[in-house]
mmCIF file of C-alpha atoms in Angstrom:
data_model
loop_
_atom_site.group_PDB
_atom_site.id
_atom_site.type_symbol
_atom_site.label_atom_id
_atom_site.label_comp_id
_atom_site.label_asym_id
_atom_site.label_seq_id
_atom_site.Cartn_x
_atom_site.Cartn_y
_atom_site.Cartn_z
ATOM 1 C CA MET V 7 68.953 -2.996 -58.276
ATOM 2 C CA VAL V 8 67.271 -1.268 -55.412
ATOM 3 C CA PRO V 9 64.388 -3.840 -54.317
ATOM 4 C CA THR V 10 61.296 -2.573 -54.232
ATOM 5 C CA PRO V 11 59.119 -2.288 -50.942
ATOM 6 C CA VAL V 12 56.354 -4.418 -52.008
ATOM 7 C CA LYS V 13 55.859 -6.680 -55.265
ATOM 8 C CA LYS V 14 52.054 -7.770 -56.017
ATOM 9 C CA TRP V 15 50.868 -10.098 -58.527
ATOM 10 C CA LEU V 16 46.602 -9.543 -59.665
ATOM 11 C CA LEU V 17 44.811 -12.207 -59.570
ATOM 12 C CA THR V 18 41.577 -11.763 -61.513
ATOM 13 C CA VAL V 19 40.146 -15.052 -60.141
ATOM 14 C CA ALA V 20 39.594 -13.036 -56.535
ATOM 15 C CA ALA V 21 37.170 -10.932 -58.375
ATOM 16 C CA CYS V 22 34.984 -13.245 -60.817
ATOM 17 C CA GLY V 23 36.301 -16.670 -61.015
ATOM 18 C CA LEU V 24 35.933 -17.644 -57.633
ATOM 19 C CA ALA V 25 32.317 -17.610 -58.205
ATOM 20 C CA PHE V 26 32.480 -20.804 -59.578
ATOM 21 C CA SER V 27 35.321 -22.042 -56.642
ATOM 22 C CA GLY V 28 34.271 -25.315 -54.722
ATOM 23 C CA LEU V 29 30.831 -25.775 -56.814
ATOM 24 C CA GLY V 30 31.499 -28.747 -58.982
ATOM 25 C CA LEU V 31 29.795 -31.585 -58.966
ATOM 26 C CA ALA V 32 28.555 -32.779 -55.638
ATOM 27 C CA SER V 33 30.428 -36.160 -54.153
ATOM 28 C CA ALA V 34 27.871 -39.006 -54.973
ATOM 29 C CA THR V 35 28.333 -40.212 -51.524
ATOM 30 C CA THR V 36 26.266 -43.831 -50.803
ATOM 31 C CA ALA V 37 22.517 -43.463 -49.781
ATOM 32 C CA SER V 38 21.226 -45.599 -46.997
ATOM 33 C CA ALA V 39 19.350 -48.482 -48.440
ATOM 34 C CA THR V 40 17.600 -49.143 -44.869
ATOM 35 C CA GLY V 41 14.157 -46.709 -45.765
ATOM 36 C CA ASN V 42 12.291 -45.902 -42.404
ATOM 37 C CA GLY V 43 9.890 -48.496 -42.037
ATOM 38 C CA ASN V 44 6.993 -47.725 -44.718
ATOM 39 C CA GLU V 45 8.388 -47.804 -48.354
ATOM 40 C CA THR V 46 9.672 -50.354 -50.354
ATOM 41 C CA ASP V 47 13.159 -50.326 -51.562
ATOM 42 C CA LEU V 48 13.880 -51.183 -55.248
ATOM 43 C CA ASN V 49 17.322 -50.789 -55.081
ATOM 44 C CA GLY V 50 19.144 -53.694 -57.259
ATOM 45 C CA HIS V 51 15.731 -55.186 -58.060
ATOM 46 C CA TRP V 52 14.308 -52.585 -61.093
ATOM 47 C CA ASP V 53 16.796 -50.385 -61.580
ATOM 48 C CA ASN V 54 15.249 -48.751 -64.267
ATOM 49 C CA LEU V 55 11.615 -48.238 -62.583
ATOM 50 C CA LEU V 56 11.895 -44.959 -60.282
ATOM 51 C CA PRO V 57 14.676 -43.206 -62.704
ATOM 52 C CA ASN V 58 12.067 -43.195 -65.563
ATOM 53 C CA ILE V 59 8.809 -42.800 -63.737
ATOM 54 C CA CYS V 60 10.210 -39.813 -61.439
ATOM 55 C CA GLN V 61 12.400 -38.363 -64.111
ATOM 56 C CA ASP V 62 13.948 -35.089 -63.061
ATOM 57 C CA GLY V 63 11.209 -33.494 -60.952
ATOM 58 C CA SER V 64 8.024 -35.242 -63.002
ATOM 59 C CA ASN V 65 4.599 -36.393 -62.584
ATOM 60 C CA ARG V 66 4.401 -34.236 -58.927
ATOM 61 C CA SER V 67 0.428 -34.084 -59.421
ATOM 62 C CA GLY V 68 -2.572 -35.729 -60.430
ATOM 63 C CA GLN V 69 -2.260 -39.738 -61.218
ATOM 64 C CA SER V 70 0.475 -41.198 -63.608
ATOM 65 C CA VAL V 71 0.290 -44.327 -65.310
ATOM 66 C CA TRP V 72 2.870 -46.783 -66.659
ATOM 67 C CA PHE V 73 2.636 -50.276 -67.885
ATOM 68 C CA TYR V 74 6.046 -52.356 -66.471
ATOM 69 C CA ASN V 75 7.377 -55.678 -67.102
ATOM 70 C CA THR V 76 8.903 -57.218 -64.245
ATOM 71 C CA VAL V 77 10.548 -59.930 -66.416
ATOM 72 C CA THR V 78 12.305 -57.677 -69.266
ATOM 73 C CA HIS V 79 12.363 -54.505 -67.686
ATOM 74 C CA GLU V 80 10.268 -52.553 -70.427
ATOM 75 C CA LEU V 81 8.438 -49.429 -69.405
ATOM 76 C CA HIS V 82 6.042 -47.900 -71.243
ATOM 77 C CA ASP V 83 3.257 -44.531 -70.622
ATOM 78 C CA LYS V 84 -0.672 -44.802 -70.878
ATOM 79 C CA SER V 85 -0.117 -44.458 -74.207
ATOM 80 C CA TYR V 86 0.504 -48.106 -74.550
ATOM 81 C CA GLN V 87 -3.025 -48.669 -73.713
ATOM 82 C CA ASN V 88 -4.338 -52.147 -75.555
ATOM 83 C CA ARG V 89 -1.319 -51.742 -77.896
ATOM 84 C CA SER V 90 1.816 -54.580 -78.208
ATOM 85 C CA PRO V 91 3.474 -55.907 -76.499
ATOM 86 C CA VAL V 92 1.802 -54.507 -73.373
ATOM 87 C CA TYR V 93 -1.632 -56.212 -74.452
ATOM 88 C CA ASP V 94 -2.852 -58.909 -77.174
ATOM 89 C CA GLN V 95 -6.741 -59.896 -78.475
ATOM 90 C CA ASN V 96 -8.819 -62.554 -79.315
ATOM 91 C CA GLY V 97 -12.099 -62.535 -80.558
ATOM 92 C CA SER V 98 -13.593 -62.042 -83.898
ATOM 93 C CA ALA V 99 -13.118 -58.498 -85.406
ATOM 94 C CA ARG V 100 -16.532 -57.408 -84.324
ATOM 95 C CA SER V 101 -15.914 -58.418 -80.845
ATOM 96 C CA ILE V 102 -12.328 -58.096 -79.973
ATOM 97 C CA LYS V 103 -11.398 -58.373 -76.058
ATOM 98 C CA TYR V 104 -7.928 -57.024 -75.023
ATOM 99 C CA TYR V 105 -6.157 -58.846 -71.989
ATOM 100 C CA LEU V 106 -2.962 -57.924 -70.277
ATOM 101 C CA ASN V 107 -0.092 -60.110 -71.008
ATOM 102 C CA PRO V 108 2.254 -61.982 -68.756
ATOM 103 C CA ASN V 109 4.437 -59.965 -66.209
ATOM 104 C CA TRP V 110 2.695 -56.667 -67.788
ATOM 105 C CA HIS V 111 1.706 -54.631 -64.534
ATOM 106 C CA ILE V 112 -0.493 -51.525 -64.579
ATOM 107 C CA LEU V 113 1.333 -49.264 -62.475
ATOM 108 C CA LYS V 114 -1.178 -45.956 -60.798
ATOM 109 C CA GLY V 115 0.063 -43.170 -58.501
ATOM 110 C CA HIS V 116 2.239 -40.139 -58.260
ATOM 111 C CA CYS V 117 5.647 -39.028 -57.312
ATOM 112 C CA TYR V 118 6.650 -37.337 -54.423
ATOM 113 C CA TYR V 119 10.338 -36.026 -53.775
ATOM 114 C CA PRO V 120 11.252 -35.848 -50.287
ATOM 115 C CA GLN V 121 14.779 -34.916 -48.313
ATOM 116 C CA SER V 122 16.537 -38.207 -47.426
ATOM 117 C CA SER V 123 19.670 -36.499 -45.651
ATOM 118 C CA SER V 124 21.715 -32.928 -45.476
ATOM 119 C CA TRP V 125 24.954 -32.170 -44.742
ATOM 120 C CA THR V 126 27.916 -29.241 -45.041
ATOM 121 C CA LYS V 127 31.385 -29.334 -46.005
ATOM 122 C CA GLU V 128 33.915 -27.176 -47.184
ATOM 123 C CA GLY V 129 34.737 -26.400 -50.552
ATOM 124 C CA ASP V 130 37.678 -26.110 -52.576
ATOM 125 C CA GLU V 131 40.256 -23.777 -51.839
ATOM 126 C CA SER V 132 41.299 -20.469 -54.093
ATOM 127 C CA ALA V 133 43.105 -17.845 -54.123
ATOM 128 C CA TRP V 134 41.318 -14.673 -52.402
ATOM 129 C CA SER V 135 43.416 -11.998 -52.239
ATOM 130 C CA GLU V 136 46.344 -10.386 -54.160
ATOM 131 C CA THR V 137 50.282 -12.248 -53.337
ATOM 132 C CA ALA V 138 52.160 -9.387 -52.236
ATOM 133 C CA SER V 139 55.779 -9.751 -50.760
ATOM 134 C CA ASN V 140 57.392 -7.172 -48.466
ATOM 135 C CA CYS V 141 60.670 -6.534 -50.123
ATOM 136 C CA ASP V 142 61.861 -4.060 -47.515
ATOM 137 C CA ASN V 143 63.982 -4.265 -44.837
ATOM 138 C CA GLY V 144 62.061 -2.385 -42.060
ATOM 139 C CA GLY V 145 58.743 -2.850 -40.734
ATOM 140 C CA PRO V 146 55.773 -4.526 -41.948
ATOM 141 C CA LEU V 147 53.436 -3.861 -44.960
ATOM 142 C CA ASN V 148 50.146 -2.994 -44.706
ATOM 143 C CA TYR V 149 47.314 -2.409 -47.486
ATOM 144 C CA ASN V 150 43.965 -3.310 -47.901
ATOM 145 C CA VAL V 151 42.608 -5.993 -50.341
ATOM 146 C CA THR V 152 39.072 -5.904 -51.789
ATOM 147 C CA GLN V 153 37.492 -9.168 -51.831
ATOM 148 C CA SER V 154 34.482 -10.481 -53.741
ATOM 149 C CA TYR V 155 32.120 -13.299 -54.708
ATOM 150 C CA THR V 156 28.846 -14.686 -55.989
ATOM 151 C CA THR V 157 27.097 -17.194 -54.799
ATOM 152 C CA THR V 158 26.044 -19.948 -57.174
ATOM 153 C CA THR V 159 24.422 -23.517 -56.904
ATOM 154 C CA THR V 160 24.691 -26.819 -58.627
ATOM 155 C CA THR V 161 22.426 -30.191 -58.886
ATOM 156 C CA THR V 162 23.859 -33.201 -59.473
ATOM 157 C CA LYS V 163 21.669 -36.784 -60.243
ATOM 158 C CA THR V 164 22.932 -39.962 -59.619
ATOM 159 C CA VAL V 165 21.741 -43.522 -60.828
ATOM 160 C CA ASN V 166 23.836 -46.634 -59.845
ATOM 161 C CA GLY V 167 26.711 -45.203 -59.049
ATOM 162 C CA SER V 168 26.760 -42.572 -62.636
ATOM 163 C CA VAL V 169 26.986 -38.994 -61.705
ATOM 164 C CA SER V 170 25.723 -36.066 -64.119
ATOM 165 C CA GLY V 171 24.780 -32.767 -64.194
ATOM 166 C CA SER V 172 22.513 -30.117 -65.837
ATOM 167 C CA ARG V 173 19.851 -27.045 -65.291
ATOM 168 C CA ALA V 174 16.983 -28.874 -66.004
ATOM 169 C CA ILE V 175 17.522 -31.455 -63.092
ATOM 170 C CA GLY V 176 18.113 -27.960 -60.967
ATOM 171 C CA LYS V 177 13.859 -27.461 -60.870
ATOM 172 C CA LEU V 178 13.645 -30.507 -58.367
ATOM 173 C CA PHE V 179 14.828 -27.699 -55.970
ATOM 174 C CA ASP V 180 12.256 -24.811 -57.137
ATOM 175 C CA ALA V 181 10.347 -23.790 -54.223
ATOM 176 C CA ASN V 182 7.450 -22.521 -56.732
ATOM 177 C CA LEU V 183 7.325 -26.129 -57.764
ATOM 178 C CA GLY V 184 6.423 -27.302 -54.223
ATOM 179 C CA ALA V 185 9.368 -28.947 -53.219
ATOM 180 C CA GLU V 186 8.818 -31.239 -49.977
ATOM 181 C CA PHE V 187 11.467 -29.694 -47.122
ATOM 182 C CA GLU V 188 12.723 -26.643 -45.947
ATOM 183 C CA TYR V 189 15.068 -23.843 -47.592
ATOM 184 C CA SER V 190 17.876 -22.840 -45.043
ATOM 185 C CA TRP V 191 20.215 -22.426 -47.594
ATOM 186 C CA SER V 192 21.120 -20.586 -50.560
ATOM 187 C CA TYR V 193 19.458 -22.277 -53.352
ATOM 188 C CA GLY V 194 18.603 -21.115 -56.399
ATOM 189 C CA LYS V 195 19.675 -17.432 -55.002
ATOM 190 C CA SER V 196 21.835 -15.609 -56.369
ATOM 191 C CA VAL V 197 23.777 -13.342 -53.797
ATOM 192 C CA GLY V 198 26.662 -10.667 -54.056
ATOM 193 C CA TRP V 199 28.889 -9.993 -51.564
ATOM 194 C CA SER V 200 32.419 -7.700 -51.084
ATOM 195 C CA ARG V 201 34.496 -6.601 -48.092
ATOM 196 C CA THR V 202 37.670 -4.726 -47.759
ATOM 197 C CA VAL V 203 40.305 -6.193 -45.450
ATOM 198 C CA GLY V 204 43.732 -5.143 -44.157
ATOM 199 C CA MET V 205 46.950 -7.370 -44.623
ATOM 200 C CA SER V 206 50.430 -7.084 -42.523
ATOM 201 C CA VAL V 207 53.116 -8.548 -44.519
ATOM 202 C CA PRO V 208 56.272 -9.236 -42.307
ATOM 203 C CA ALA V 209 59.476 -7.592 -43.846
ATOM 204 C CA GLY V 210 61.185 -10.851 -46.112
ATOM 205 C CA ARG V 211 57.660 -12.357 -46.533
ATOM 206 C CA THR V 212 55.480 -13.066 -48.905
ATOM 207 C CA GLU V 213 51.757 -13.812 -47.887
ATOM 208 C CA TRP V 214 47.746 -14.608 -49.180
ATOM 209 C CA PHE V 215 44.542 -15.171 -48.469
ATOM 210 C CA GLY V 216 43.026 -18.174 -49.347
ATOM 211 C CA ALA V 217 39.320 -19.126 -48.491
ATOM 212 C CA ARG V 218 36.836 -22.122 -48.569
ATOM 213 C CA PRO V 219 32.812 -21.432 -49.174
ATOM 214 C CA ILE V 220 31.047 -23.642 -46.769
ATOM 215 C CA LEU V 221 28.620 -25.471 -48.647
ATOM 216 C CA ARG V 222 25.419 -27.100 -47.600
ATOM 217 C CA VAL V 223 23.928 -30.274 -49.809
ATOM 218 C CA VAL V 224 20.315 -31.439 -49.446
ATOM 219 C CA ARG V 225 19.766 -35.026 -50.935
ATOM 220 C CA VAL V 226 16.330 -35.592 -52.515
ATOM 221 C CA ASN V 227 15.350 -39.606 -52.994
ATOM 222 C CA PRO V 228 12.279 -39.780 -55.298
ATOM 223 C CA HIS V 229 9.310 -41.880 -54.301
ATOM 224 C CA PHE V 230 6.316 -43.600 -56.410
ATOM 225 C CA TRP V 231 3.296 -43.640 -53.947
ATOM 226 C CA LEU V 232 1.442 -46.387 -55.464
ATOM 227 C CA ASP V 233 -2.342 -46.097 -55.845
ATOM 228 C CA SER V 234 -2.868 -49.843 -57.423
ATOM 229 C CA ASP V 235 -0.905 -52.441 -59.539
ATOM 230 C CA THR V 236 -2.606 -54.705 -61.592
ATOM 231 C CA TRP V 237 -1.771 -57.869 -63.367
ATOM 232 C CA ASN V 238 -3.286 -60.773 -65.054
ATOM 233 C CA ASN V 239 -2.297 -64.278 -64.748
ATOM 234 C CA ILE V 240 -4.851 -65.956 -67.341
ATOM 235 C CA LYS V 241 -4.448 -65.137 -70.861
ATOM 236 C CA ASP V 242 -8.162 -64.821 -71.799
ATOM 237 C CA GLY V 243 -8.387 -62.223 -68.925
ATOM 238 C CA ASN V 244 -10.342 -63.512 -66.532
ATOM 239 C CA GLY V 245 -7.428 -63.633 -64.189
ATOM 240 C CA TYR V 246 -6.708 -59.945 -63.122
ATOM 241 C CA HIS V 247 -5.661 -59.032 -59.536
ATOM 242 C CA THR V 248 -5.275 -55.689 -58.291
ATOM 243 C CA SER V 249 -2.749 -54.565 -54.926
ATOM 244 C CA GLN V 250 -2.033 -51.383 -53.496
ATOM 245 C CA ASN V 251 1.417 -53.106 -52.528
ATOM 246 C CA TRP V 252 4.493 -53.447 -54.855
ATOM 247 C CA GLY V 253 5.499 -57.506 -55.601
ATOM 248 C CA GLY V 254 4.200 -58.494 -51.744
ATOM 249 C CA TYR V 255 6.525 -56.299 -49.938
ATOM 250 C CA GLY V 256 3.519 -54.500 -47.949
ATOM 251 C CA TYR V 257 4.260 -50.913 -48.585
ATOM 252 C CA ARG V 258 2.891 -48.483 -51.067
ATOM 253 C CA ALA V 259 5.791 -45.800 -51.223
ATOM 254 C CA LEU V 260 8.127 -46.774 -53.852
ATOM 255 C CA VAL V 261 12.172 -45.667 -53.863
ATOM 256 C CA ASP V 262 15.481 -46.891 -55.017
ATOM 257 C CA HIS V 263 18.124 -45.313 -52.779
ATOM 258 C CA ASP V 264 20.716 -45.814 -55.344
ATOM 259 C CA TYR V 265 18.630 -43.202 -57.455
ATOM 260 C CA TYR V 266 18.650 -39.440 -55.664
ATOM 261 C CA TYR V 267 19.863 -35.690 -56.485
ATOM 262 C CA ASP V 268 21.992 -33.606 -54.204
ATOM 263 C CA GLY V 269 21.478 -30.046 -54.519
ATOM 264 C CA THR V 270 24.591 -28.257 -52.989
ATOM 265 C CA ALA V 271 24.686 -24.445 -52.421
ATOM 266 C CA ASN V 272 26.132 -21.697 -50.236
ATOM 267 C CA VAL V 273 25.087 -21.650 -46.525
ATOM 268 C CA THR V 274 24.346 -17.998 -45.598
ATOM 269 C CA ASN V 275 24.367 -16.274 -42.333
ATOM 270 C CA SER V 276 21.415 -13.835 -40.934
ATOM 271 C CA SER V 277 22.507 -11.403 -43.217
ATOM 272 C CA ASN V 278 22.157 -13.275 -46.023
ATOM 273 C CA GLN V 279 25.375 -13.606 -47.354
ATOM 274 C CA PRO V 280 28.266 -16.460 -47.921
ATOM 275 C CA THR V 281 29.973 -17.669 -45.311
ATOM 276 C CA PHE V 282 33.647 -19.207 -45.370
ATOM 277 C CA ARG V 283 36.669 -19.904 -43.519
ATOM 278 C CA PHE V 284 39.223 -18.052 -44.316
ATOM 279 C CA ILE V 285 43.075 -19.135 -44.405
ATOM 280 C CA LEU V 286 46.564 -16.844 -44.344
ATOM 281 C CA HIS V 287 49.344 -18.212 -46.285
ATOM 282 C CA GLY V 288 53.114 -17.086 -46.194
ATOM 283 C CA ARG V 289 56.642 -17.899 -46.797
ATOM 284 C CA ALA V 290 59.729 -16.607 -46.716
ATOM 285 C CA ASN V 291 60.473 -14.287 -50.039
ATOM 286 C CA LYS V 292 62.208 -15.910 -53.289
ATOM 287 C CA TRP V 293 64.709 -13.940 -54.719
ATOM 288 C CA SER V 294 62.451 -13.478 -57.731
ATOM 289 C CA ASP V 295 59.892 -11.995 -55.387
ATOM 290 C CA CYS V 296 61.675 -8.283 -55.169
ATOM 291 C CA HIS V 297 63.110 -8.556 -58.878
#
């Protein structure tokens, strides 16, 4: 058999499948639990409170009202006003008085979603060209390879180490909803990209390109700004107290550092094109490469 000068294997992922390469669930690295000195970290105390009150970017505007039991950790919205188990009643049918049951708190405030940290990383490497084998004994094999890519974005939600992802939580990073941080990466934007590069494969060698997209991760910790916290110490309703601080900690911003969202997207350059680290791989030809 006369060896052919070149043998190439076409990779369909080089043109389209790579659009999703390296953009799976963002790694759930541990968030800082130190806070910023102006907030109360509920981590480890009331783990279900923030993930339910500030669910997927909700309650940004206006004042929301919640009923929370600090012992049983039950949480109800404002529709439970004067309803069991939050409230009980006394008096005759004509003069019913409702009172807040022990351990129940009325929380009033709103959610906001500041950026807590950000970092860049390399995505997973994927094949970025045809695999080419120079089966000739002469000089190098020169040919052009067309590469293409489309950016994409991913949002993950982490609550106490449990990671989930869905399209719905992507709205958290939508600039139209008044996100509290600046965009300097391509989240929420689809950018197409292509280029043609030359490859020069030495005689007796097989070579191919790999690429790792450069990604940026932006982490958001939801906060609840506490307008007021009201509770009742006496069953007849005469022991009501209201504070602007939660649980005696002294700060009005509530946060749980084990509850956060990571938005991951391609880093783009000044021309609004995604950036990569390219790697040229190569090895000596095998018998099967040229036969």
